[in-house]
CSV table of C-alpha atoms and ligand atoms in Angstrom, one decimal:
chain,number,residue,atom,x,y,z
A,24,UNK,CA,118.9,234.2,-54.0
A,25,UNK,CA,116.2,235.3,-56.4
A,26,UNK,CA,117.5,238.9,-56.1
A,27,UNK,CA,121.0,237.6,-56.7
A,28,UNK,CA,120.1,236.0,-59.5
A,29,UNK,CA,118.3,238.9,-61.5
A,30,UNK,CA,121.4,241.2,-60.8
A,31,UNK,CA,123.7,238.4,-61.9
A,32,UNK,CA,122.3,237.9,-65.4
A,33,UNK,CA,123.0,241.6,-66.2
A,34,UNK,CA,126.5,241.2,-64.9
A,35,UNK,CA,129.0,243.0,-67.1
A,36,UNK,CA,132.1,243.1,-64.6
A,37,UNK,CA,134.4,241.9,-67.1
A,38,UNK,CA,135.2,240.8,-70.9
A,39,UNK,CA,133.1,237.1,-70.4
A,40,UNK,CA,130.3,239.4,-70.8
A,41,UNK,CA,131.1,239.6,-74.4
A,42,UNK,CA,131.2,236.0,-75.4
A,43,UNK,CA,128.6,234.3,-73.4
A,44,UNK,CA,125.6,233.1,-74.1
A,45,UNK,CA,123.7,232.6,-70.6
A,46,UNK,CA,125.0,233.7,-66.9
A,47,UNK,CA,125.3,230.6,-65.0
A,48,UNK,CA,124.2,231.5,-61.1
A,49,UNK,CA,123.6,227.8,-60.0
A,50,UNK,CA,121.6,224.9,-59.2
A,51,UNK,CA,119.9,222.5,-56.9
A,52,UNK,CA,118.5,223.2,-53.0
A,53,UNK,CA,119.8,226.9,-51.9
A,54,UNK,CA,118.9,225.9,-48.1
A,55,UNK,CA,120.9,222.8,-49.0
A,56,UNK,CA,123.7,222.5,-45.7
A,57,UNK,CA,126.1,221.1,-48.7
A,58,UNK,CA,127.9,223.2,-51.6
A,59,UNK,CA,129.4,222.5,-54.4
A,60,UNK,CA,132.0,225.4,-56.3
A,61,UNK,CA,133.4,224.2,-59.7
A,62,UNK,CA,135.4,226.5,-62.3
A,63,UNK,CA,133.4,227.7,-64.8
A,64,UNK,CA,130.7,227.0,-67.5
A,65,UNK,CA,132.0,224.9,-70.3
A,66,UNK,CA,129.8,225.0,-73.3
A,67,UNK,CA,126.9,223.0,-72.2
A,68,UNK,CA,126.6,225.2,-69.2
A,69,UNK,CA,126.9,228.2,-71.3
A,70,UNK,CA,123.8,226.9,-73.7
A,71,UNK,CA,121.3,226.4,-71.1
A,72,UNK,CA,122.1,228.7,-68.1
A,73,UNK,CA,122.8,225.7,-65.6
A,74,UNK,CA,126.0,224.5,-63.9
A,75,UNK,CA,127.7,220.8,-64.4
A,76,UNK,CA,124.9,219.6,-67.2
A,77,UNK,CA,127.4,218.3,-69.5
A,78,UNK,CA,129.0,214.8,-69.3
A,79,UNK,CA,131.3,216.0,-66.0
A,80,UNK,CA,128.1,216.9,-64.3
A,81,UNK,CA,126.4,213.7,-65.1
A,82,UNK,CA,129.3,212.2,-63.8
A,83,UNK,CA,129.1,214.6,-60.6
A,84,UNK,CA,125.3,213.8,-60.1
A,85,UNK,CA,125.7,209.9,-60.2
A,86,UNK,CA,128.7,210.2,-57.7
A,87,UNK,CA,126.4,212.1,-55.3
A,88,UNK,CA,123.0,209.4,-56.1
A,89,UNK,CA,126.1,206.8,-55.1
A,90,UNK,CA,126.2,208.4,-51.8
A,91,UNK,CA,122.7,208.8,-51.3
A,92,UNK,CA,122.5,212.4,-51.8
A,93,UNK,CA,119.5,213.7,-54.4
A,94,UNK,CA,121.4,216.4,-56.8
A,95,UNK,CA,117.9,218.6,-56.7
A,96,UNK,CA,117.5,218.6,-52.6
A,97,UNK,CA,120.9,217.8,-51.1
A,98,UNK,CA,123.4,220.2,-53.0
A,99,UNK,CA,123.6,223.5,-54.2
A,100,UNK,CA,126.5,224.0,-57.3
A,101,UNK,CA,127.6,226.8,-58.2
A,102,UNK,CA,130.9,228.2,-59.7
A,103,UNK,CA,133.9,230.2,-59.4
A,104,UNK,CA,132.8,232.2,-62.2
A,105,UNK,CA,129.4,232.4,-63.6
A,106,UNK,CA,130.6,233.5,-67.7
A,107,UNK,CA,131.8,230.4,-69.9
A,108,UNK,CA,135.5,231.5,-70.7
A,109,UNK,CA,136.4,230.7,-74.5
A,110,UNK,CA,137.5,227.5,-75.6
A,111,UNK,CA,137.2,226.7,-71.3
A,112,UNK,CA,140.1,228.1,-70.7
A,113,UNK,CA,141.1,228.7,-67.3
A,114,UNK,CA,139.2,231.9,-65.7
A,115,UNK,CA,142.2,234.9,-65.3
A,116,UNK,CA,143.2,235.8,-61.9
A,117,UNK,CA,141.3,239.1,-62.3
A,118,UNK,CA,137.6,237.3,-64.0
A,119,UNK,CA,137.8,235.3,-60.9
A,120,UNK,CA,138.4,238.5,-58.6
A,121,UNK,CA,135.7,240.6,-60.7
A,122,UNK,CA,133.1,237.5,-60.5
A,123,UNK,CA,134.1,236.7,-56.1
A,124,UNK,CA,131.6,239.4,-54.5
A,125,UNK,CA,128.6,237.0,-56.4
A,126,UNK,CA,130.5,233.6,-55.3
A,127,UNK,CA,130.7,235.4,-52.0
A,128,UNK,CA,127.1,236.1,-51.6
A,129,UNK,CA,125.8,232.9,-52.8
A,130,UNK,CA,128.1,231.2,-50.0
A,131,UNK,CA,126.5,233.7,-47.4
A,132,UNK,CA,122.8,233.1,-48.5
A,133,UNK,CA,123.0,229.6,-49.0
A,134,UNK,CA,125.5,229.1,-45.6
A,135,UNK,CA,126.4,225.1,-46.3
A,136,UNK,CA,128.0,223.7,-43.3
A,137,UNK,CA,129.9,222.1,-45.5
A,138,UNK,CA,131.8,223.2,-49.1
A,139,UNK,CA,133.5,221.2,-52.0
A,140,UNK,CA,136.0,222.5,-53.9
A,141,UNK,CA,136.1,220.6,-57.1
A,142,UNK,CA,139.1,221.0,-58.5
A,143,UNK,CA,142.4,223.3,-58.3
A,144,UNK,CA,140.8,226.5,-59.8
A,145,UNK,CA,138.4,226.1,-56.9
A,146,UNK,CA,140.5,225.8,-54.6
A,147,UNK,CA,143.0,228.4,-55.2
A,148,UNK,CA,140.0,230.6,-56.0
A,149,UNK,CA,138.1,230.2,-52.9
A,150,UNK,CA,140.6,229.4,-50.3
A,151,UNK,CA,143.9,230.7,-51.8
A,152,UNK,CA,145.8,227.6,-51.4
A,153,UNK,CA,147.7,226.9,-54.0
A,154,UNK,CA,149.7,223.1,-53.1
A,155,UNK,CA,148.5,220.5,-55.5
A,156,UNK,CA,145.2,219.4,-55.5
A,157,UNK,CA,146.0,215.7,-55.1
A,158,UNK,CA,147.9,216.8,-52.2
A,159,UNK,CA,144.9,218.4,-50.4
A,160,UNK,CA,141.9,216.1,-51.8
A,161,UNK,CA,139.8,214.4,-49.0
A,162,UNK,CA,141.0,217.0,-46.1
A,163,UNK,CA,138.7,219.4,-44.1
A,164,UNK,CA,139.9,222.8,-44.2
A,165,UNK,CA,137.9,224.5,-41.2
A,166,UNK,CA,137.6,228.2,-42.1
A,167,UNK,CA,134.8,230.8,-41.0
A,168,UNK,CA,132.9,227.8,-39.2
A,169,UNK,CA,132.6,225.6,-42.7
A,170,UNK,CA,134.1,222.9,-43.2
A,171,UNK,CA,135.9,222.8,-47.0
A,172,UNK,CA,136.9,219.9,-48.8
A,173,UNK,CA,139.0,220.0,-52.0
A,174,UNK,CA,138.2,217.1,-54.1
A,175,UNK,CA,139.1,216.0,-58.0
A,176,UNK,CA,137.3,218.0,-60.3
A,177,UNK,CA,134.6,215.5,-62.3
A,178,UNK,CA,136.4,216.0,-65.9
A,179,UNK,CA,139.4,215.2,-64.6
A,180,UNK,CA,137.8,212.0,-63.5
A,181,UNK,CA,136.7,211.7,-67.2
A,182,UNK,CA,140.1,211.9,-68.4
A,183,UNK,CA,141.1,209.2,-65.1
A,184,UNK,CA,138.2,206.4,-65.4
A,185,UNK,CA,139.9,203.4,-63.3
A,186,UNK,CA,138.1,202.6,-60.7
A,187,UNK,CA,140.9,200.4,-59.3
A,188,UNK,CA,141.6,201.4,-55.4
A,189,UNK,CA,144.1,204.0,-54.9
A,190,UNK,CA,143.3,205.9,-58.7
A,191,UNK,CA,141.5,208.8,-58.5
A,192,UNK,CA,138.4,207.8,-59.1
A,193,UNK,CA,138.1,205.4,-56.1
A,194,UNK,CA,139.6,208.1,-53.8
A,195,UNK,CA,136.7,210.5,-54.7
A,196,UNK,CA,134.4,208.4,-54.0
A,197,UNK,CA,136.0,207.6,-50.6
A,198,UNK,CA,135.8,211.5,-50.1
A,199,UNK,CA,132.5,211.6,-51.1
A,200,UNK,CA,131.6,208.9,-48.7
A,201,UNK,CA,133.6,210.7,-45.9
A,202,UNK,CA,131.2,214.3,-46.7
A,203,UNK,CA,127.8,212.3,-46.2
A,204,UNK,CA,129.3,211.0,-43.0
A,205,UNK,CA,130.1,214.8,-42.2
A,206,UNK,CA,126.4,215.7,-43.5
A,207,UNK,CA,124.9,212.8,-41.3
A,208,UNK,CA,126.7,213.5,-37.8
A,209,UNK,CA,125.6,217.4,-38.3
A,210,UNK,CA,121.6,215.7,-39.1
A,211,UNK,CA,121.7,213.5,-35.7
A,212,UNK,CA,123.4,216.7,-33.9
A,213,UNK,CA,120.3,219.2,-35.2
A,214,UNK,CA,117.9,216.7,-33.7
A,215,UNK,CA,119.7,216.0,-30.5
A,216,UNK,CA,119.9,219.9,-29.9
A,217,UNK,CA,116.2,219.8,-30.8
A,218,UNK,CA,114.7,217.3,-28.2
A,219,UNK,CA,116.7,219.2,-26.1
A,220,UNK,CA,115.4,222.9,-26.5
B,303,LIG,N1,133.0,222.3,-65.1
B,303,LIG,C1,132.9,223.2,-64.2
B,303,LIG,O1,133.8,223.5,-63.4
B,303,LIG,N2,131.7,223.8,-64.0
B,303,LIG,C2,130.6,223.5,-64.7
B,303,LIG,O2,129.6,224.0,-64.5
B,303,LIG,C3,130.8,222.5,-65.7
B,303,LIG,C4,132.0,221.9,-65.9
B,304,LIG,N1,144.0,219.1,-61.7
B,304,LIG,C1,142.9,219.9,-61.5
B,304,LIG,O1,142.9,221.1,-61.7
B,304,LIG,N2,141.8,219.3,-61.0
B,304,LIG,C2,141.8,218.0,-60.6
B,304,LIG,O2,140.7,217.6,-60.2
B,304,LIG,C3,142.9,217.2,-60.9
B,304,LIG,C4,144.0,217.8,-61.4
Protein backbone atom coordinates (compact mmCIF):
# COMPACT_ATOMS: atom_id res chain seq x y z
CA UNK A 1 0.00 0.00 0.00
CA UNK A 2 2.97 2.22 0.73
CA UNK A 3 4.26 1.58 -2.81
CA UNK A 4 0.77 2.35 -4.17
CA UNK A 5 0.68 5.29 -2.58
CA UNK A 6 4.05 6.91 -3.76
CA UNK A 7 3.13 6.09 -7.38
CA UNK A 8 -0.39 7.49 -6.88
CA UNK A 9 0.67 10.93 -5.85
CA UNK A 10 2.56 11.40 -9.14
CA UNK A 11 -0.49 10.18 -11.04
CA UNK A 12 -1.04 12.19 -14.15
CA UNK A 13 -3.51 9.72 -16.10
CA UNK A 14 -5.84 12.40 -16.87
CA UNK A 15 -6.89 16.29 -16.79
CA UNK A 16 -7.67 16.18 -12.63
CA UNK A 17 -4.00 16.31 -12.58
CA UNK A 18 -4.19 19.85 -13.48
CA UNK A 19 -6.52 21.24 -10.88
CA UNK A 20 -5.88 19.37 -7.81
CA UNK A 21 -4.25 20.16 -4.93
CA UNK A 22 -3.46 16.68 -3.10
CA UNK A 23 -3.97 12.97 -4.57
CA UNK A 24 -6.37 11.40 -2.24
CA UNK A 25 -5.23 7.35 -1.95
CA UNK A 26 -7.27 6.66 1.36
CA UNK A 27 -7.70 6.16 4.85
CA UNK A 28 -8.07 4.06 7.97
CA UNK A 29 -6.91 0.12 8.57
CA UNK A 30 -5.53 -1.36 5.04
CA UNK A 31 -5.78 -5.02 6.65
CA UNK A 32 -9.29 -3.82 7.65
CA UNK A 33 -11.85 -7.01 6.20
CA UNK A 34 -14.30 -3.87 5.55
CA UNK A 35 -14.15 -1.21 2.63
CA UNK A 36 -15.54 1.72 1.91
CA UNK A 37 -15.48 3.31 -2.05
CA UNK A 38 -17.05 6.87 -2.27
CA UNK A 39 -16.88 9.20 -5.51
CA UNK A 40 -14.44 11.59 -5.32
CA UNK A 41 -12.58 14.29 -3.23
CA UNK A 42 -14.70 17.25 -2.66
CA UNK A 43 -12.81 20.22 -1.51
CA UNK A 44 -11.95 19.34 1.92
CA UNK A 45 -10.53 16.10 0.73
CA UNK A 46 -8.65 17.87 -1.88
CA UNK A 47 -6.98 20.37 0.90
CA UNK A 48 -5.55 17.77 3.14
CA UNK A 49 -4.93 14.56 1.07
CA UNK A 50 -7.54 12.42 3.04
CA UNK A 51 -10.95 10.92 1.98
CA UNK A 52 -14.53 11.82 3.65
CA UNK A 53 -12.98 14.66 6.19
CA UNK A 54 -15.52 17.16 5.39
CA UNK A 55 -19.10 17.26 6.99
CA UNK A 56 -20.26 13.92 4.79
CA UNK A 57 -17.38 12.11 6.34
CA UNK A 58 -18.14 13.24 9.83
CA UNK A 59 -21.38 12.13 9.14
CA UNK A 60 -19.92 8.62 7.68
CA UNK A 61 -17.58 8.19 10.87
CA UNK A 62 -20.41 8.70 13.44
CA UNK A 63 -22.71 6.24 11.47
CA UNK A 64 -19.89 3.64 11.64
CA UNK A 65 -18.97 4.63 15.88
CA UNK A 66 -23.13 4.00 15.95
CA UNK A 67 -22.40 0.54 14.83
CA UNK A 68 -19.45 -0.07 16.89
CA UNK A 69 -16.97 0.04 14.28
CA UNK A 70 -13.64 2.46 15.05
CA UNK A 71 -13.21 4.66 11.63
CA UNK A 72 -9.11 4.27 12.17
CA UNK A 73 -9.15 0.14 12.81
CA UNK A 74 -12.36 -1.24 11.25
CA UNK A 75 -12.58 0.42 7.70
CA UNK A 76 -10.44 1.31 4.97
CA UNK A 77 -12.15 4.39 2.49
CA UNK A 78 -11.04 5.01 -0.41
CA UNK A 79 -12.58 6.39 -3.67
CA UNK A 80 -13.63 5.93 -7.13
CA UNK A 81 -11.26 8.52 -8.11
CA UNK A 82 -8.42 9.87 -6.24
CA UNK A 83 -8.30 13.85 -8.03
CA UNK A 84 -11.05 16.33 -6.72
CA UNK A 85 -13.09 17.02 -9.98
CA UNK A 86 -14.00 20.88 -10.20
CA UNK A 87 -16.82 22.40 -8.58
CA UNK A 88 -17.39 18.13 -7.47
CA UNK A 89 -18.73 17.46 -10.38
CA UNK A 90 -19.45 14.04 -11.27
CA UNK A 91 -16.04 12.08 -12.36
CA UNK A 92 -16.40 11.42 -16.50
CA UNK A 93 -16.80 7.97 -17.64
CA UNK A 94 -13.22 7.98 -18.88
CA UNK A 95 -11.46 9.84 -15.24
CA UNK A 96 -13.15 6.93 -13.67
CA UNK A 97 -11.73 4.34 -16.30
CA UNK A 98 -8.14 6.16 -16.27
CA UNK A 99 -8.19 6.25 -12.24
CA UNK A 100 -9.78 2.01 -11.96
CA UNK A 101 -6.24 0.14 -12.24
CA UNK A 102 -5.41 2.18 -8.64
CA UNK A 103 -9.08 1.44 -7.19
CA UNK A 104 -8.36 -2.04 -8.42
CA UNK A 105 -5.24 -2.49 -6.65
CA UNK A 106 -6.16 -1.01 -3.47
CA UNK A 107 -9.23 -3.60 -3.46
CA UNK A 108 -6.59 -6.40 -4.12
CA UNK A 109 -4.12 -5.30 -1.41
CA UNK A 110 -6.43 -4.53 1.13
CA UNK A 111 -8.96 -7.84 0.06
CA UNK A 112 -12.19 -6.68 2.52
CA UNK A 113 -14.55 -9.45 2.71
CA UNK A 114 -16.84 -7.08 2.55
CA UNK A 115 -17.33 -3.66 0.20
CA UNK A 116 -19.67 -0.50 0.45
CA UNK A 117 -20.59 1.27 -2.26
CA UNK A 118 -21.62 4.66 -1.18
CA UNK A 119 -23.58 6.06 -3.53
CA UNK A 120 -24.59 5.63 -7.43
CA UNK A 121 -21.14 6.76 -8.85
CA UNK A 122 -19.83 3.93 -6.75
CA UNK A 123 -21.80 1.71 -7.76
CA UNK A 124 -21.99 2.04 -11.36
CA UNK A 125 -18.21 2.62 -11.19
CA UNK A 126 -17.26 -0.44 -9.43
CA UNK A 127 -19.86 -2.92 -10.26
CA UNK A 128 -21.49 -1.50 -13.50
CA UNK A 129 -24.89 -1.61 -12.32
CA UNK A 130 -26.60 1.11 -13.30
CA UNK A 131 -30.65 0.62 -11.65
CA UNK A 132 -31.27 3.21 -9.02
CA UNK A 133 -29.37 3.32 -6.06
CA UNK A 134 -32.44 3.30 -3.75
CA UNK A 135 -33.41 0.37 -5.55
CA UNK A 136 -30.27 -1.65 -4.73
CA UNK A 137 -29.28 -0.03 -1.16
CA UNK A 138 -29.07 -2.76 1.71
CA UNK A 139 -28.57 -5.81 -0.85
CA UNK A 140 -25.33 -8.13 -1.04
CA UNK A 141 -24.04 -8.38 -4.38
CA UNK A 142 -21.70 -11.53 -4.22
CA UNK A 143 -19.03 -10.99 -6.83
CA UNK A 144 -15.28 -12.45 -6.85
CA UNK A 145 -15.92 -13.91 -3.27
CA UNK A 146 -16.79 -10.26 -1.66
CA UNK A 147 -19.69 -9.38 -0.58
CA UNK A 148 -20.82 -5.62 -1.98
CA UNK A 149 -23.33 -3.52 -0.52
CA UNK A 150 -24.58 -0.26 -2.18
CA UNK A 151 -25.70 2.02 0.29
CA UNK A 152 -26.83 6.02 0.31
CA UNK A 153 -23.95 8.13 -0.22
CA UNK A 154 -23.39 10.35 3.30
CA UNK A 155 -24.13 13.87 1.47
CA UNK A 156 -27.06 12.74 0.24
CA UNK A 157 -27.99 11.98 3.80
CA UNK A 158 -27.02 15.61 4.49
CA UNK A 159 -29.47 16.88 2.04
CA UNK A 160 -32.22 13.90 3.64
CA UNK A 161 -31.77 14.39 7.65
CA UNK A 162 -35.18 12.61 8.96
CA UNK A 163 -34.50 10.11 10.96
CA UNK A 164 -38.17 9.00 10.84
CA UNK A 165 -38.35 4.97 9.88
CA UNK A 166 -38.61 4.32 6.36
CA UNK A 167 -36.42 7.83 5.17
CA UNK A 168 -33.23 7.38 4.21
CA UNK A 169 -31.45 7.98 6.90
CA UNK A 170 -33.04 5.30 9.13
CA UNK A 171 -32.63 2.68 6.29
CA UNK A 172 -28.80 3.32 6.31
CA UNK A 173 -28.48 2.83 9.37
CA UNK A 174 -30.45 -0.52 9.21
CA UNK A 175 -27.87 -1.34 6.40
CA UNK A 176 -25.20 -0.47 8.39
CA UNK A 177 -26.39 -2.55 11.17
CA UNK A 178 -26.98 -5.53 8.77
CA UNK A 179 -22.77 -5.13 7.58
CA UNK A 180 -21.50 -5.41 11.29
CA UNK A 181 -23.73 -8.49 11.58
CA UNK A 182 -21.95 -9.67 8.23
CA UNK A 183 -18.42 -8.53 9.83
CA UNK A 184 -19.38 -10.38 13.12
CA UNK A 185 -20.49 -13.98 11.68
CA UNK A 186 -17.21 -13.84 9.42
CA UNK A 187 -15.13 -12.95 13.21
CA UNK A 188 -16.90 -16.11 15.03
CA UNK A 189 -16.30 -18.18 11.66
CA UNK A 190 -12.24 -17.17 11.68
CA UNK A 191 -12.10 -18.45 15.28
CA UNK A 192 -14.14 -21.57 14.86
CA UNK A 193 -11.85 -22.56 11.77
CA UNK A 194 -9.01 -21.67 14.26
CA UNK A 195 -9.70 -23.99 17.32
CA UNK A 196 -10.14 -26.28 14.64
CA UNK A 197 -6.75 -26.30 12.74
N1 LIG B 1 -17.58 12.44 -0.96
C1 LIG B 1 -16.96 11.38 -1.50
O1 LIG B 1 -17.52 10.64 -2.31
N2 LIG B 1 -15.71 11.14 -1.15
C2 LIG B 1 -15.03 11.89 -0.29
O2 LIG B 1 -13.88 11.58 -0.02
C3 LIG B 1 -15.70 13.00 0.28
C4 LIG B 1 -16.96 13.25 -0.08
N1 LIG C 1 -28.20 9.50 -5.48
C1 LIG C 1 -26.90 9.17 -5.35
O1 LIG C 1 -26.11 9.32 -6.25
N2 LIG C 1 -26.49 8.70 -4.16
C2 LIG C 1 -27.31 8.52 -3.13
O2 LIG C 1 -26.85 8.06 -2.10
C3 LIG C 1 -28.66 8.84 -3.29
C4 LIG C 1 -29.10 9.34 -4.48
Amino acid sequence: MEALTRECLGCRRCELAATRTHVVVGRGNPLARLMLIGEGPGQHEDETGLPFVGRAGQLLDQILASVGLDPEQDIYICNVVKCRPPGNRKPTPEETAHCRPWLQRQIELVNPAVVLLAGSTAMTGVLGIKTGITKMRGQWIEQEGRAYMPVFHPSFLLRNASRQKGQPKWLTWEDFKTVRARLDTLETSAQSSETLH
